Tab-separated table of C-alpha atoms and ligand atoms in Angstrom:
chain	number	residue	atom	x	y	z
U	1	UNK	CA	26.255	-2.467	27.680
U	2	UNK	CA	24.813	-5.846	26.336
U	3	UNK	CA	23.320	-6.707	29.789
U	4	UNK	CA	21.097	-3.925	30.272
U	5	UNK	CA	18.779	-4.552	26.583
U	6	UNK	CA	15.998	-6.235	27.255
U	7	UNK	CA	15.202	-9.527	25.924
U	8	UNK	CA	17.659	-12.085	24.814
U	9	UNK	CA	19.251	-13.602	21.868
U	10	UNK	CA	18.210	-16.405	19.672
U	11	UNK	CA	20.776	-19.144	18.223
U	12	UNK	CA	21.151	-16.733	15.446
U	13	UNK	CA	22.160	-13.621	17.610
U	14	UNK	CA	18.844	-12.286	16.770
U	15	UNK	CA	17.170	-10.639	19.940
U	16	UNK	CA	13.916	-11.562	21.382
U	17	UNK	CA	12.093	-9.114	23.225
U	18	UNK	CA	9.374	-9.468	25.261
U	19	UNK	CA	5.406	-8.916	24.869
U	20	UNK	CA	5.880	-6.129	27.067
U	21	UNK	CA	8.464	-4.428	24.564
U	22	UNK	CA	6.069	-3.873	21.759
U	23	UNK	CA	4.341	-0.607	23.568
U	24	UNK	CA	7.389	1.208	23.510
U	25	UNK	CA	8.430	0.188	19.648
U	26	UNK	CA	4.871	1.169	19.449
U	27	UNK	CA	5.411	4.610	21.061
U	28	UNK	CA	8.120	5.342	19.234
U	29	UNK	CA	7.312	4.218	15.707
U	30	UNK	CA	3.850	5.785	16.208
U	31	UNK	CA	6.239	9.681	16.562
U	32	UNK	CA	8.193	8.502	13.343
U	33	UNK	CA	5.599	8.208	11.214
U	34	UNK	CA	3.328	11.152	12.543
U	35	UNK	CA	6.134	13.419	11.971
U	36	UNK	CA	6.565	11.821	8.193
U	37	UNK	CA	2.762	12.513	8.310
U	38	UNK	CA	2.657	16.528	9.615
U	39	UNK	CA	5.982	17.285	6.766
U	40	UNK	CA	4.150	16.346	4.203
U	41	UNK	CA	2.147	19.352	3.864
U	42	UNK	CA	5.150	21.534	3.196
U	43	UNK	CA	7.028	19.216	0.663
U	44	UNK	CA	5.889	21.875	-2.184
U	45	UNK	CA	8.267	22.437	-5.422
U	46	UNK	CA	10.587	25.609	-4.001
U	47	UNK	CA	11.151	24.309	-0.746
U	48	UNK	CA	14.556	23.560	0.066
U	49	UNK	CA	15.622	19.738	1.273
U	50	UNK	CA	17.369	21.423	4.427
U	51	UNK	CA	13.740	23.571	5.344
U	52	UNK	CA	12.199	20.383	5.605
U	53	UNK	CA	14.635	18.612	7.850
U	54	UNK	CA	14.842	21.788	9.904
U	55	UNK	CA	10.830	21.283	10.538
U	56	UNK	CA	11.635	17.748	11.117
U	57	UNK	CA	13.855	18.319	13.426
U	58	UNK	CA	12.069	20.856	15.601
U	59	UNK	CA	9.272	18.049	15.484
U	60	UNK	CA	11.686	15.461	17.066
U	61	UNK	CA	12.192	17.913	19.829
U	62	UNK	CA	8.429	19.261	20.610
U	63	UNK	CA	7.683	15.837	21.170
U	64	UNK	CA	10.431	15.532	23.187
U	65	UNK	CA	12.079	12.728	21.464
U	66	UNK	CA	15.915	12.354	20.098
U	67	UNK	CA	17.169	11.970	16.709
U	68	UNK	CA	18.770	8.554	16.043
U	69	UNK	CA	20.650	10.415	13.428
U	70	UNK	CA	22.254	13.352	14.715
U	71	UNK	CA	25.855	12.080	15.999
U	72	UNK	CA	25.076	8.858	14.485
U	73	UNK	CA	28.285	8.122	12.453
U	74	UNK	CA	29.106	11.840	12.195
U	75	UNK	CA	25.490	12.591	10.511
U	76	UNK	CA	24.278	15.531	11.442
U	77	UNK	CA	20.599	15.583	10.467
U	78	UNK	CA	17.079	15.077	11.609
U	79	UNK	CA	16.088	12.836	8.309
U	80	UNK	CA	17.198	11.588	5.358
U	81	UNK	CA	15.980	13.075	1.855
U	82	UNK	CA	16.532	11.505	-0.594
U	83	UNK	CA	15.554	12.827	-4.490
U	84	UNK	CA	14.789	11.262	-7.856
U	85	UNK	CA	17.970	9.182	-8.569
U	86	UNK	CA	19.381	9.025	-4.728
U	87	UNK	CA	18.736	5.845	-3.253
U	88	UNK	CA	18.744	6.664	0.166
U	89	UNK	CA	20.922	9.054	2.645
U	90	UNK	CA	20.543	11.907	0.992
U	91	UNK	CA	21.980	15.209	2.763
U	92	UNK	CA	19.050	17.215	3.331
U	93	UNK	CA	20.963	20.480	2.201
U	94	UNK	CA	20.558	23.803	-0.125
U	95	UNK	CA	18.731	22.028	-2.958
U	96	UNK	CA	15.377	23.222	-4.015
U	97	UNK	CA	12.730	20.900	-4.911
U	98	UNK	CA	10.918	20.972	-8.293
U	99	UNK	CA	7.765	20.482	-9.886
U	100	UNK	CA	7.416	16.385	-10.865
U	101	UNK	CA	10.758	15.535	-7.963
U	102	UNK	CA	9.706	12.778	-6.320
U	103	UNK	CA	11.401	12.051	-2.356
U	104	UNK	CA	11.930	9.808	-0.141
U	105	UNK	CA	12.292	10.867	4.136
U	106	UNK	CA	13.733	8.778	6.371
U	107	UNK	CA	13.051	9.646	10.284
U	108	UNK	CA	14.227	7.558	12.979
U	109	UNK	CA	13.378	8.498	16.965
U	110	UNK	CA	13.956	7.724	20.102
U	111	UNK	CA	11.520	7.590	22.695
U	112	UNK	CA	12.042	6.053	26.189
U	113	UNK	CA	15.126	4.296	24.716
U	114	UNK	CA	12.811	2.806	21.704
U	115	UNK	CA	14.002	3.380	18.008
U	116	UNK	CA	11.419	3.779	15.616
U	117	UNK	CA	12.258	4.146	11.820
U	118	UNK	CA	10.352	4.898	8.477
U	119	UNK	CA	10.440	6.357	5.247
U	120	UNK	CA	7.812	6.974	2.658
U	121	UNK	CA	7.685	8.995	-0.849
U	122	UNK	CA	6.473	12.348	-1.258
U	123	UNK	CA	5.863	13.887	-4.772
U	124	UNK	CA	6.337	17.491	-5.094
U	125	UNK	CA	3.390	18.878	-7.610
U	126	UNK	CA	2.772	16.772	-10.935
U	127	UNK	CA	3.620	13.390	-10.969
U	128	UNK	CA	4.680	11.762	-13.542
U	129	UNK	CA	3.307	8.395	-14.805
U	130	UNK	CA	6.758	6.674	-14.483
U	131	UNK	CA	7.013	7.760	-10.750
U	132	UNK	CA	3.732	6.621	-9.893
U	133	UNK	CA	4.531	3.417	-11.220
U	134	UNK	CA	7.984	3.241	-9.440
U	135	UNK	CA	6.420	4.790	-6.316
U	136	UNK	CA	3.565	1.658	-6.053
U	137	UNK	CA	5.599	-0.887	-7.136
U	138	UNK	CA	8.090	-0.057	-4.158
U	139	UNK	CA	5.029	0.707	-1.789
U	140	UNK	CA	3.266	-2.683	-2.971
U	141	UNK	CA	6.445	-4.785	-2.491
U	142	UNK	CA	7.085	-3.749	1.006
U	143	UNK	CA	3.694	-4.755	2.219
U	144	UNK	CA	4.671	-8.158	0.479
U	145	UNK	CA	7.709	-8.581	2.750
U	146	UNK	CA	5.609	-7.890	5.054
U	147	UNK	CA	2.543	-10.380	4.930
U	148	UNK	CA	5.771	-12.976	5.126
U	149	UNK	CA	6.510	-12.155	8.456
U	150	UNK	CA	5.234	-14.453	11.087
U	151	UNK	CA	6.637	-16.873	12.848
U	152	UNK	CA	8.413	-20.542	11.045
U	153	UNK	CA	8.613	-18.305	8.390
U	154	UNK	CA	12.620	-17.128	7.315
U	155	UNK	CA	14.252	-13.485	6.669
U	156	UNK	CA	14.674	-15.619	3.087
U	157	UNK	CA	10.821	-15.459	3.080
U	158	UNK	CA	10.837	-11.926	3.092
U	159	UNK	CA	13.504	-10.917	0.560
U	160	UNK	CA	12.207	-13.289	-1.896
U	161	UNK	CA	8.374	-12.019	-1.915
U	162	UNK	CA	9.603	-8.881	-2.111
U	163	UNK	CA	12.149	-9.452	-5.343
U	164	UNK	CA	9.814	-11.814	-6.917
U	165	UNK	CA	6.849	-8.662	-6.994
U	166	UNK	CA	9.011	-6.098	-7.571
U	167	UNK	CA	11.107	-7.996	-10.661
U	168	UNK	CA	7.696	-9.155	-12.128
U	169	UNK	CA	6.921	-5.326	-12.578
U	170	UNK	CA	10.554	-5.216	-14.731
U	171	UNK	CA	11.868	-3.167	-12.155
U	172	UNK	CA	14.861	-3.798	-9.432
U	173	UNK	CA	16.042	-4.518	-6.214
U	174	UNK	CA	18.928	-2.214	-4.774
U	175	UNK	CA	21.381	-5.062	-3.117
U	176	UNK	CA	23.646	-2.520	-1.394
U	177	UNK	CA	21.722	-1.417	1.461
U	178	UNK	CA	19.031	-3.819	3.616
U	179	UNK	CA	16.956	-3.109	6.524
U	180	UNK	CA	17.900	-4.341	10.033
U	181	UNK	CA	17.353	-5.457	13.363
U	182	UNK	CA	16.235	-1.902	15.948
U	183	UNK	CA	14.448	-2.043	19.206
U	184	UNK	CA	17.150	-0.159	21.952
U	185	UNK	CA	19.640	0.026	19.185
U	186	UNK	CA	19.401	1.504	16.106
U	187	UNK	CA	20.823	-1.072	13.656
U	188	UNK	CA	21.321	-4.856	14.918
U	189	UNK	CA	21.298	-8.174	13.596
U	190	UNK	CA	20.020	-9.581	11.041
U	191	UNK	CA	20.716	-7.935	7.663
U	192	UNK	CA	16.967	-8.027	6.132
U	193	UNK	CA	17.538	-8.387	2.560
U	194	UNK	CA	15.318	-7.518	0.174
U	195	UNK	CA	16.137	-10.422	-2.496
U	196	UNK	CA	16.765	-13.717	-1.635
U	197	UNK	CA	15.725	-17.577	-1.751
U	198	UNK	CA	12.146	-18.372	0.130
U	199	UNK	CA	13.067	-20.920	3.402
U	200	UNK	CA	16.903	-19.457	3.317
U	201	UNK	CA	17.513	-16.909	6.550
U	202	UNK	CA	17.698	-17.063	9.959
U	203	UNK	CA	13.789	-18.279	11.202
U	204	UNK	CA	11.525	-15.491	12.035
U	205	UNK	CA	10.745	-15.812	15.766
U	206	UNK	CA	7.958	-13.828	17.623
U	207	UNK	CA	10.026	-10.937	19.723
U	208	UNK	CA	11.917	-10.217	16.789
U	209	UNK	CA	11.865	-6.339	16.269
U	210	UNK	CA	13.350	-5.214	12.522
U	211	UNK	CA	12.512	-3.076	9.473
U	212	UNK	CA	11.774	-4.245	6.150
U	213	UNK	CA	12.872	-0.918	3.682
U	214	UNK	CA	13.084	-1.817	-0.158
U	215	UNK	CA	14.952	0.437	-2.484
U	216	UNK	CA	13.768	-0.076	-6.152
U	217	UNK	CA	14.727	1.478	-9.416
U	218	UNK	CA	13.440	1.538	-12.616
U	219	UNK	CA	16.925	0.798	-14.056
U	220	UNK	CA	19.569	-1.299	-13.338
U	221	UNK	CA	20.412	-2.056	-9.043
U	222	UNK	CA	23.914	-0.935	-8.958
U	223	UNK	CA	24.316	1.749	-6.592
U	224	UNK	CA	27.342	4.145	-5.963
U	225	UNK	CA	28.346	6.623	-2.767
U	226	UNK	CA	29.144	10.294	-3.910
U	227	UNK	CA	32.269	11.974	-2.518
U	228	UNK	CA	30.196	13.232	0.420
U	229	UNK	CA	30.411	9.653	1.553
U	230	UNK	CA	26.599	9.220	2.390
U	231	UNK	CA	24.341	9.839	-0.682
U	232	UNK	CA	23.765	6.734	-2.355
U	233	UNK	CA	22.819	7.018	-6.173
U	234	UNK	CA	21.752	4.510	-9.115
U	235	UNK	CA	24.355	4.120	-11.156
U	236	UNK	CA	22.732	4.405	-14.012
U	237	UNK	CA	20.559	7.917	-12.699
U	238	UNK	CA	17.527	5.822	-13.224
U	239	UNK	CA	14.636	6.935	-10.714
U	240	UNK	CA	14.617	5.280	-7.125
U	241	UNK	CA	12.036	4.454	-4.761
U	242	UNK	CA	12.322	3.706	-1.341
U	243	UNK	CA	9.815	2.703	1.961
U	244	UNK	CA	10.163	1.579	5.376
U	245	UNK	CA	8.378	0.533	8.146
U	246	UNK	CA	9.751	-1.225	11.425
U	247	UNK	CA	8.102	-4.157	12.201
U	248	UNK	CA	7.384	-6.807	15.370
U	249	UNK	CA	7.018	-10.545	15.381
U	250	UNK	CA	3.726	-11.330	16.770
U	251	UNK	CA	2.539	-14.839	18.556
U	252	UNK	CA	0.651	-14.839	15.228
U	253	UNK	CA	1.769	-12.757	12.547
U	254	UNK	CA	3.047	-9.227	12.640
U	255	UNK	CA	2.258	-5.578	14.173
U	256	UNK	CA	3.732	-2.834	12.003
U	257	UNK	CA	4.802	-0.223	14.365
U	258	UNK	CA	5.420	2.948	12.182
U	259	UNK	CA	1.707	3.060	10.679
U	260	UNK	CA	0.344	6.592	9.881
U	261	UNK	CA	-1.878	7.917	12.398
U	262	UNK	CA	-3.245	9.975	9.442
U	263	UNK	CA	-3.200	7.388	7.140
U	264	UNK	CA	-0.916	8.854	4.759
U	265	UNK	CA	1.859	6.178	4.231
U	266	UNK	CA	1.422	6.246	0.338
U	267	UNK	CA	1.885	9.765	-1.102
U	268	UNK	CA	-1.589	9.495	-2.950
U	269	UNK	CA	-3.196	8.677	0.271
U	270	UNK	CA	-5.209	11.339	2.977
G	301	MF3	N1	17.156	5.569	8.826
G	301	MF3	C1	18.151	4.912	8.025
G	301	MF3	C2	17.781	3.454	8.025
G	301	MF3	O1	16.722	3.162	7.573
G	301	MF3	C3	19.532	5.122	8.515
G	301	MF3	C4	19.996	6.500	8.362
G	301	MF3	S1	21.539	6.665	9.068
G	301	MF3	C5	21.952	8.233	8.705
G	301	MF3	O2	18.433	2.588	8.530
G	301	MF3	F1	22.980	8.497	9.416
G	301	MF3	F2	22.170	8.341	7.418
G	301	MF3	F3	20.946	9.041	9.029
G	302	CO	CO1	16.128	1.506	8.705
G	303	CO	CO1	15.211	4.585	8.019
């Protein structure tokens, strides 16, 4: 299995891929985040979370892609949706959507054996002062994380930009769920925490492929799992933010491969 990824691994069982890897992280990223673009045009108070994952998923397919997420763990959806006090894997399901709800979906592809994987927020009609704040605190804070990546630099680097912003705006990091290694997997080493001390962490090496995600709630960070055994929730129902983009190591910096061909990352934007 191992022998046929491309690349190899570092000291720190991180793998390094070749220059000639980033077109297809490219390719595939660049579906992700169009689709994230083309649904957001239909997330409109009285639309159900399962309508737009049905759209999603019919998106995955016309391009002829595959979801990382159907089969994966016994999921069965196109996306993650993920409302108001979820944190992240919420079912996309019966629910209807309602004036001031703010979401986050989460679309990973496949393309040519590639995995590309993003989220961003959507508000459905008004938005409420809170939310906006929530929603460009999280947004700011992942760009953060990433203007630390590059290489010399540590995963450490990374998690502690991204706490220091985010806790300077009196708001928190969610420590029960990180971003991770992708390229022909889905989720791989390292853990990319979204806290952390700067210079701790495995060193960032050019080749490295991962995502950098941070959850962040207005309330407390403690998260809890409802009995369906996927939806994570604040403990304390406080709102929750979430975005992600997957990311390369570059000779020189980074290339963020889930950008929005439309320019609609931020749910204010295009
Ligand atoms: N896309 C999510 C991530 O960012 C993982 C979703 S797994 C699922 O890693 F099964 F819940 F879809
Ligand atoms: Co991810
Ligand atoms: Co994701």
């Amino acid at each position: 299995m191992d022998q046929d990824l491309k690349g190899r691994l570092n000291r720190d069982g991180i793998r390094l891929h070749e220059p000639g890897d980033f077109a297809g992280m490219h390719k595939a990223g660049a579906l992700a985040a169009r689709i994230l673009d083309d649904i957001a045009a239909q997330v409109l108070p009285g639309v159900t979370t399962e309508a737009l994952d049905a759209e999603i998923e019919r998106m995955v397919n016309e391009a002829g892609a595959t979801s990382a997420t159907i089969g994966y763990k016994g999921y069965k959806h196109a996306s993650c949706i993920s409302l108001n006090h979820v944190v992240c894997h919420g079912i996309p399901g019966p629910k209807v959507v309602k004036d001031g709800d703010i979401l986050n979906i989460d679309v990973t592809v496949i393309v040519d054996g590639w995995f590309g994987d993003t989220s961003r927020m959507y508000v459905a009609g008004t938005l409420s002062r809170k939310a906006e704040r929530l929603i460009q605190v999280t947004h700011d804070a992942l760009f953060k994380g990433i203007e630390a990546v590059r290489p010399g630099n540590t995963f450490g680097d990374i998690g502690h930009a991204i706490q220091t912003y985010v806790e300077g705006h009196r708001m928190s990091v969610v420590r029960d769920f990180c971003g991770h290694g992708l390229g022909q997997v889905f989720h791989a080493p390292p853990n990319v925490l979204h806290y952390g001390r700067a210079g701790s962490g495995p060193v960032l090496e050019e080749g490295m492929f991962f995502t950098i995600e941070p959850m962040v709630n207005l309330g407390r960070p403690e998260t809890k799992i409802l009995a369906d055994d996927w939806t994570a929730v604040t403990r304390d129902k406080s709102l929750s933010a979430q975005f992600e983009h997957s990311v390369g190591v570059t000779a020189d910096g980074v290339e963020i491969f889930t950008l929005s061909p439309g320019g609609k990352f931020h749910p204010t934007w295009g």
